[in-house]
């Protein structure tokens, strides 16, 4: 089985590290990913989260694209309710003009933060209700200028930046199908509706001029290492980090305390988020990823490897590239 493999870079600011170090390591990872044969390198929009450095997503995409040559770089995704379609068309039209044929625009409708964040962004909490209309408006702004069109995105018009709908429920699947767009499911942290959403998307897909066939990108976590024990340790470390971030709200916990939470009902959600994870060496990870691709009925897999150190993350992606025989 041979499918494109891509990277979802969570741009994590690790304890004791700095934002600048995180951004530098994202550039280094993208450069290695390009050499190893990965297809895309995506960042996601988050706000008011001290542990995630990808809030200015378009700026970071441009920085990484400027330090690489061939790998596709994009958003996985931009939370469109936080912005006007015109602003996103101008931002990504600029990126596509600077780095032609290399920019992706994944769109989600979640806020990417809390209610305080929404107030700080000066956004209406009901903006997500207009997501379908905003997607179509954005498509029009990135497409050819029509006769009588009053508002144009410059840059942006006629750049036809590829749009991918992101989701973790049936809503995104149905919208992507109705608009004839690729669909990316966030199964790396929200696995519950994966099978039903992909079935719905493929069944209801309406071919478009740009995309005559449906196209599914599915997310999973991969922790590859030189030994099985090292890979299990990586996986455990990430589960503990998720407990500290999601349950303890970034309050310090010892490993024993984090393990106690993981063993409790409160930790079930954290464990469930990582349902789709490949853990092991080159010899074992390939089979796990291939099993997931078949299970998800995916055309492409996008991988998150939020390892505790930059070196461990690089090694995991390097081993995964070997396991999947990427064309690097």
Short mmCIF file of C-alpha atoms in Angstrom, two decimals:
data_model
loop_
_atom_site.label_atom_id
_atom_site.label_comp_id
_atom_site.label_asym_id
_atom_site.label_seq_id
_atom_site.Cartn_x
_atom_site.Cartn_y
_atom_site.Cartn_z
CA UNK A 1 0.00 0.00 0.00
CA UNK A 2 1.36 3.40 -0.98
CA UNK A 3 -0.39 6.62 0.05
CA UNK A 4 1.00 10.12 0.59
CA UNK A 5 2.08 10.77 4.18
CA UNK A 6 2.00 14.28 5.60
CA UNK A 7 2.84 16.07 8.84
CA UNK A 8 0.60 18.00 11.20
CA UNK A 9 3.04 20.16 13.15
CA UNK A 10 1.46 21.06 16.49
CA UNK A 11 4.12 23.75 17.10
CA UNK A 12 4.26 22.81 20.76
CA UNK A 13 6.11 25.05 23.19
CA UNK A 14 7.54 22.52 25.61
CA UNK A 15 8.05 23.24 29.27
CA UNK A 16 11.27 25.23 29.67
CA UNK A 17 11.42 26.06 25.97
CA UNK A 18 10.68 29.29 24.12
CA UNK A 19 8.36 30.24 21.28
CA UNK A 20 11.36 31.12 19.11
CA UNK A 21 12.86 27.67 19.69
CA UNK A 22 9.55 26.11 18.68
CA UNK A 23 9.37 28.09 15.44
CA UNK A 24 12.98 27.25 14.61
CA UNK A 25 12.34 23.54 15.16
CA UNK A 26 9.28 23.72 12.88
CA UNK A 27 11.49 25.04 10.10
CA UNK A 28 14.05 22.30 10.71
CA UNK A 29 11.36 19.62 10.76
CA UNK A 30 9.90 20.88 7.47
CA UNK A 31 13.32 20.84 5.83
CA UNK A 32 13.90 17.26 6.95
CA UNK A 33 10.34 16.29 5.95
CA UNK A 34 10.97 17.62 2.46
CA UNK A 35 14.14 15.54 2.16
CA UNK A 36 12.42 12.44 3.56
CA UNK A 37 9.55 12.60 1.07
CA UNK A 38 6.59 13.84 3.11
CA UNK A 39 3.80 15.38 1.04
CA UNK A 40 2.57 18.28 3.20
CA UNK A 41 3.49 20.18 6.34
CA UNK A 42 0.48 21.72 8.05
CA UNK A 43 -0.11 24.02 11.01
CA UNK A 44 -3.35 24.60 12.90
CA UNK A 45 -4.80 27.86 14.18
CA UNK A 46 -5.07 28.00 17.98
CA UNK A 47 -5.41 31.02 20.25
CA UNK A 48 -4.88 31.78 23.93
CA UNK A 49 -2.90 28.57 24.40
CA UNK A 50 0.58 29.19 25.84
CA UNK A 51 1.75 25.74 24.74
CA UNK A 52 0.94 26.20 21.01
CA UNK A 53 2.86 28.68 18.82
CA UNK A 54 0.88 28.53 15.55
CA UNK A 55 -1.67 31.27 16.28
CA UNK A 56 -0.50 33.49 13.38
CA UNK A 57 -0.91 30.55 11.03
CA UNK A 58 -0.48 32.31 7.69
CA UNK A 59 2.68 34.06 8.89
CA UNK A 60 4.18 30.76 10.06
CA UNK A 61 3.26 29.05 6.78
CA UNK A 62 5.05 31.77 4.85
CA UNK A 63 8.12 31.48 7.08
CA UNK A 64 8.34 27.72 6.62
CA UNK A 65 7.60 27.86 2.88
CA UNK A 66 10.39 30.40 2.52
CA UNK A 67 12.86 27.99 4.12
CA UNK A 68 11.85 24.98 2.02
CA UNK A 69 11.63 24.33 -1.73
CA UNK A 70 9.14 21.66 -2.75
CA UNK A 71 7.02 20.39 0.15
CA UNK A 72 3.44 21.66 0.31
CA UNK A 73 2.87 23.93 3.32
CA UNK A 74 -0.52 24.92 4.63
CA UNK A 75 -3.17 25.25 7.26
CA UNK A 76 -4.78 22.31 8.92
CA UNK A 77 -6.55 24.48 9.47
CA UNK A 78 -7.66 28.09 9.51
CA UNK A 79 -10.71 28.50 11.75
CA UNK A 80 -12.77 30.50 9.28
CA UNK A 81 -15.39 31.84 11.74
CA UNK A 82 -12.55 33.84 13.33
CA UNK A 83 -11.93 35.80 10.12
CA UNK A 84 -13.56 37.48 7.17
CA UNK A 85 -13.23 35.42 3.97
CA UNK A 86 -11.67 38.43 2.25
CA UNK A 87 -8.78 38.61 4.72
CA UNK A 88 -8.06 34.88 4.36
CA UNK A 89 -8.26 35.16 0.56
CA UNK A 90 -5.71 37.98 0.64
CA UNK A 91 -3.40 36.15 3.04
CA UNK A 92 -3.41 32.85 1.19
CA UNK A 93 -3.49 34.53 -2.20
CA UNK A 94 -0.28 36.27 -1.17
CA UNK A 95 1.24 32.97 -0.03
CA UNK A 96 0.27 31.24 -3.27
CA UNK A 97 1.73 34.12 -5.29
CA UNK A 98 5.02 33.87 -3.39
CA UNK A 99 5.15 30.04 -3.34
CA UNK A 100 3.09 28.90 -6.35
CA UNK A 101 1.74 25.37 -6.28
CA UNK A 102 2.80 24.72 -2.69
CA UNK A 103 0.09 26.25 -0.46
CA UNK A 104 -2.90 24.44 1.09
CA UNK A 105 -5.87 26.06 2.81
CA UNK A 106 -7.62 23.71 5.22
CA UNK A 107 -10.73 25.25 6.78
CA UNK A 108 -12.43 24.42 10.06
CA UNK A 109 -15.40 25.94 11.84
CA UNK A 110 -14.30 25.44 15.47
CA UNK A 111 -13.12 28.61 17.23
CA UNK A 112 -9.67 27.29 18.12
CA UNK A 113 -9.97 28.67 21.65
CA UNK A 114 -12.37 29.65 24.43
CA UNK A 115 -15.06 32.31 24.84
CA UNK A 116 -12.57 34.81 26.21
CA UNK A 117 -10.56 34.32 23.04
CA UNK A 118 -13.63 34.95 20.89
CA UNK A 119 -14.25 38.23 22.68
CA UNK A 120 -10.62 39.22 22.20
CA UNK A 121 -10.91 38.48 18.47
CA UNK A 122 -14.08 40.65 18.38
CA UNK A 123 -15.95 37.80 16.74
CA UNK A 124 -19.63 36.97 17.01
CA UNK A 125 -20.09 33.61 18.81
CA UNK A 126 -22.70 32.70 16.16
CA UNK A 127 -20.22 33.17 13.28
CA UNK A 128 -19.75 29.40 12.96
CA UNK A 129 -23.35 29.13 11.76
CA UNK A 130 -22.32 30.89 8.53
CA UNK A 131 -19.38 28.58 7.83
CA UNK A 132 -20.83 27.08 4.58
CA UNK A 133 -21.58 30.52 3.16
CA UNK A 134 -18.15 31.80 4.20
CA UNK A 135 -16.43 28.84 2.51
CA UNK A 136 -18.27 29.55 -0.75
CA UNK A 137 -17.47 33.26 -0.51
CA UNK A 138 -13.80 32.41 0.01
CA UNK A 139 -13.86 30.04 -2.97
CA UNK A 140 -15.26 32.83 -5.13
CA UNK A 141 -12.63 35.31 -3.94
CA UNK A 142 -9.83 32.87 -4.80
CA UNK A 143 -11.35 32.01 -8.18
CA UNK A 144 -11.56 33.92 -11.47
CA UNK A 145 -12.94 37.47 -11.26
CA UNK A 146 -16.53 37.57 -12.47
CA UNK A 147 -18.11 40.31 -14.54
CA UNK A 148 -19.49 42.97 -12.23
CA UNK A 149 -17.63 41.67 -9.18
CA UNK A 150 -17.28 44.56 -6.74
CA UNK A 151 -14.93 43.11 -4.10
CA UNK A 152 -11.70 41.46 -5.23
CA UNK A 153 -8.89 39.88 -3.24
CA UNK A 154 -5.53 41.28 -4.31
CA UNK A 155 -3.52 39.08 -4.19
CA UNK A 156 -5.97 36.20 -4.20
CA UNK A 157 -8.22 36.43 -7.22
CA UNK A 158 -7.61 33.62 -9.70
CA UNK A 159 -4.95 31.96 -7.52
CA UNK A 160 -7.31 29.00 -6.92
CA UNK A 161 -5.60 28.05 -3.67
CA UNK A 162 -6.63 24.43 -2.91
CA UNK A 163 -9.29 24.32 -0.19
CA UNK A 164 -9.77 21.31 2.09
CA UNK A 165 -12.62 21.03 4.57
CA UNK A 166 -11.57 19.88 8.03
CA UNK A 167 -13.86 18.20 10.49
CA UNK A 168 -14.50 15.70 13.25
CA UNK A 169 -18.22 15.17 12.66
CA UNK A 170 -20.75 14.56 9.91
CA UNK A 171 -21.22 18.29 9.33
CA UNK A 172 -17.82 18.75 7.71
CA UNK A 173 -18.18 15.53 5.73
CA UNK A 174 -21.53 16.61 4.28
CA UNK A 175 -20.29 20.11 3.46
CA UNK A 176 -17.14 18.85 1.74
CA UNK A 177 -19.25 16.38 -0.25
CA UNK A 178 -21.77 19.03 -1.27
CA UNK A 179 -19.05 21.44 -2.43
CA UNK A 180 -16.93 18.79 -4.16
CA UNK A 181 -13.89 19.46 -1.96
CA UNK A 182 -11.30 17.21 -0.28
CA UNK A 183 -12.03 16.29 3.32
CA UNK A 184 -9.62 15.93 6.23
CA UNK A 185 -10.84 14.15 9.37
CA UNK A 186 -9.24 14.98 12.72
CA UNK A 187 -9.06 11.38 13.90
CA UNK A 188 -5.73 12.03 15.63
CA UNK A 189 -7.67 13.59 18.51
CA UNK A 190 -11.39 13.06 17.77
CA UNK A 191 -11.74 9.47 16.55
CA UNK A 192 -15.39 8.71 17.32
CA UNK A 193 -17.11 9.59 14.03
CA UNK A 194 -14.31 8.69 11.61
CA UNK A 195 -15.91 5.73 9.85
CA UNK A 196 -19.39 7.22 9.60
CA UNK A 197 -18.07 10.60 8.40
CA UNK A 198 -15.91 9.08 5.65
CA UNK A 199 -18.75 6.82 4.48
CA UNK A 200 -21.10 9.81 4.38
CA UNK A 201 -18.58 11.94 2.49
CA UNK A 202 -17.92 9.30 -0.17
CA UNK A 203 -21.61 8.41 -0.57
CA UNK A 204 -22.80 12.01 -0.91
CA UNK A 205 -19.86 13.39 -2.89
CA UNK A 206 -20.75 15.68 -5.78
CA UNK A 207 -17.89 15.89 -8.30
CA UNK A 208 -16.53 19.37 -8.97
CA UNK A 209 -14.40 20.70 -11.82
CA UNK A 210 -11.29 20.83 -9.63
CA UNK A 211 -12.01 17.55 -7.81
CA UNK A 212 -13.90 14.98 -9.90
CA UNK A 213 -13.23 12.32 -7.25
CA UNK A 214 -13.53 12.44 -3.43
CA UNK A 215 -10.32 12.66 -1.46
CA UNK A 216 -9.93 11.78 2.22
CA UNK A 217 -7.03 12.76 4.48
CA UNK A 218 -7.14 11.05 7.88
CA UNK A 219 -5.13 12.03 10.93
CA UNK A 220 -3.32 9.69 13.30
CA UNK A 221 -0.58 9.77 15.92
CA UNK A 222 2.71 7.98 15.30
CA UNK A 223 5.45 7.28 17.83
CA UNK A 224 8.31 5.52 16.09
CA UNK A 225 11.63 4.79 17.77
CA UNK A 226 14.64 2.52 17.47
CA UNK A 227 13.24 0.08 20.04
CA UNK A 228 9.73 -0.92 21.03
CA UNK A 229 10.41 0.22 24.59
CA UNK A 230 11.49 3.68 23.45
CA UNK A 231 8.36 3.99 21.31
CA UNK A 232 6.12 3.01 24.23
CA UNK A 233 7.91 5.54 26.43
CA UNK A 234 7.23 8.27 23.84
CA UNK A 235 3.57 7.34 23.72
CA UNK A 236 3.28 7.37 27.51
CA UNK A 237 5.06 10.73 27.76
CA UNK A 238 2.59 12.30 25.32
CA UNK A 239 -0.41 10.87 27.18
CA UNK A 240 0.97 12.37 30.40
CA UNK A 241 1.50 15.73 28.67
CA UNK A 242 -2.10 15.66 27.45
CA UNK A 243 -3.31 15.02 30.99
CA UNK A 244 -1.36 18.02 32.23
CA UNK A 245 -2.70 20.22 29.42
CA UNK A 246 -6.30 19.04 29.18
CA UNK A 247 -7.17 17.82 32.67
CA UNK A 248 -4.80 19.72 34.95
CA UNK A 249 -4.96 22.89 32.77
CA UNK A 250 -1.17 23.17 32.56
CA UNK A 251 -0.73 22.73 36.31
CA UNK A 252 2.38 20.71 37.21
CA UNK A 253 1.81 17.01 37.86
CA UNK A 254 4.37 14.32 38.60
CA UNK A 255 4.48 11.30 36.31
CA UNK A 256 2.83 9.21 39.05
CA UNK A 257 0.04 11.76 39.43
CA UNK A 258 -0.48 11.89 35.65
CA UNK A 259 -0.58 8.09 35.50
CA UNK A 260 -3.19 8.06 38.27
CA UNK A 261 -5.36 10.42 36.24
CA UNK A 262 -4.92 8.27 33.14
CA UNK A 263 -6.09 5.24 35.12
CA UNK A 264 -9.19 7.09 36.35
CA UNK A 265 -12.48 7.82 34.56
CA UNK A 266 -11.25 11.41 34.06
CA UNK A 267 -8.37 10.06 32.02
CA UNK A 268 -10.58 8.01 29.70
CA UNK A 269 -11.13 10.95 27.39
CA UNK A 270 -7.38 11.51 27.04
CA UNK A 271 -6.82 7.84 26.22
CA UNK A 272 -9.72 7.81 23.77
CA UNK A 273 -8.32 10.84 21.91
CA UNK A 274 -5.25 8.76 21.05
CA UNK A 275 -7.21 5.75 19.77
CA UNK A 276 -5.57 5.93 16.37
CA UNK A 277 -1.88 5.73 17.25
CA UNK A 278 0.96 3.71 15.75
CA UNK A 279 3.62 2.85 18.33
CA UNK A 280 6.78 0.88 17.59
CA UNK A 281 9.85 0.42 15.40
CA UNK A 282 10.16 0.56 11.62
CA UNK A 283 9.28 -3.14 11.55
CA UNK A 284 5.93 -2.63 13.30
CA UNK A 285 4.80 0.91 12.51
CA UNK A 286 4.25 0.32 8.78
CA UNK A 287 1.63 -2.36 9.40
CA UNK A 288 -0.17 -0.20 11.95
CA UNK A 289 -0.33 2.76 9.58
CA UNK A 290 -1.50 0.60 6.69
CA UNK A 291 -4.20 -0.95 8.88
CA UNK A 292 -5.37 2.55 9.80
CA UNK A 293 -5.45 3.69 6.16
CA UNK A 294 -7.67 0.73 5.27
CA UNK A 295 -9.87 1.28 8.33
CA UNK A 296 -10.27 4.97 7.55
CA UNK A 297 -10.70 4.39 3.79
CA UNK A 298 -8.17 7.20 3.40
CA UNK A 299 -6.34 8.48 0.33
CA UNK A 300 -3.68 10.13 2.48
CA UNK A 301 -2.61 10.03 6.11
CA UNK A 302 -1.47 13.07 8.10
CA UNK A 303 0.59 12.34 11.17
CA UNK A 304 1.02 14.13 14.49
CA UNK A 305 4.06 13.18 16.54
CA UNK A 306 4.10 15.40 19.59
CA UNK A 307 7.20 13.84 21.15
CA UNK A 308 8.72 15.36 24.32
CA UNK A 309 11.90 16.55 22.57
CA UNK A 310 12.70 17.86 19.12
CA UNK A 311 15.28 15.12 18.61
CA UNK A 312 12.75 12.39 19.42
CA UNK A 313 10.21 13.96 17.09
CA UNK A 314 12.71 14.15 14.22
CA UNK A 315 13.74 10.55 14.76
CA UNK A 316 10.13 9.39 14.81
CA UNK A 317 9.37 11.07 11.49
CA UNK A 318 12.63 9.79 9.98
CA UNK A 319 11.79 6.21 10.97
CA UNK A 320 8.21 6.58 9.72
CA UNK A 321 9.53 7.77 6.35
CA UNK A 322 11.67 4.61 6.17
CA UNK A 323 8.78 2.41 7.26
CA UNK A 324 6.47 3.85 4.57
CA UNK A 325 9.15 3.91 1.84
CA UNK A 326 8.60 7.61 1.18
CA UNK A 327 10.27 8.93 -1.97
CA UNK A 328 12.94 10.93 -0.16
#
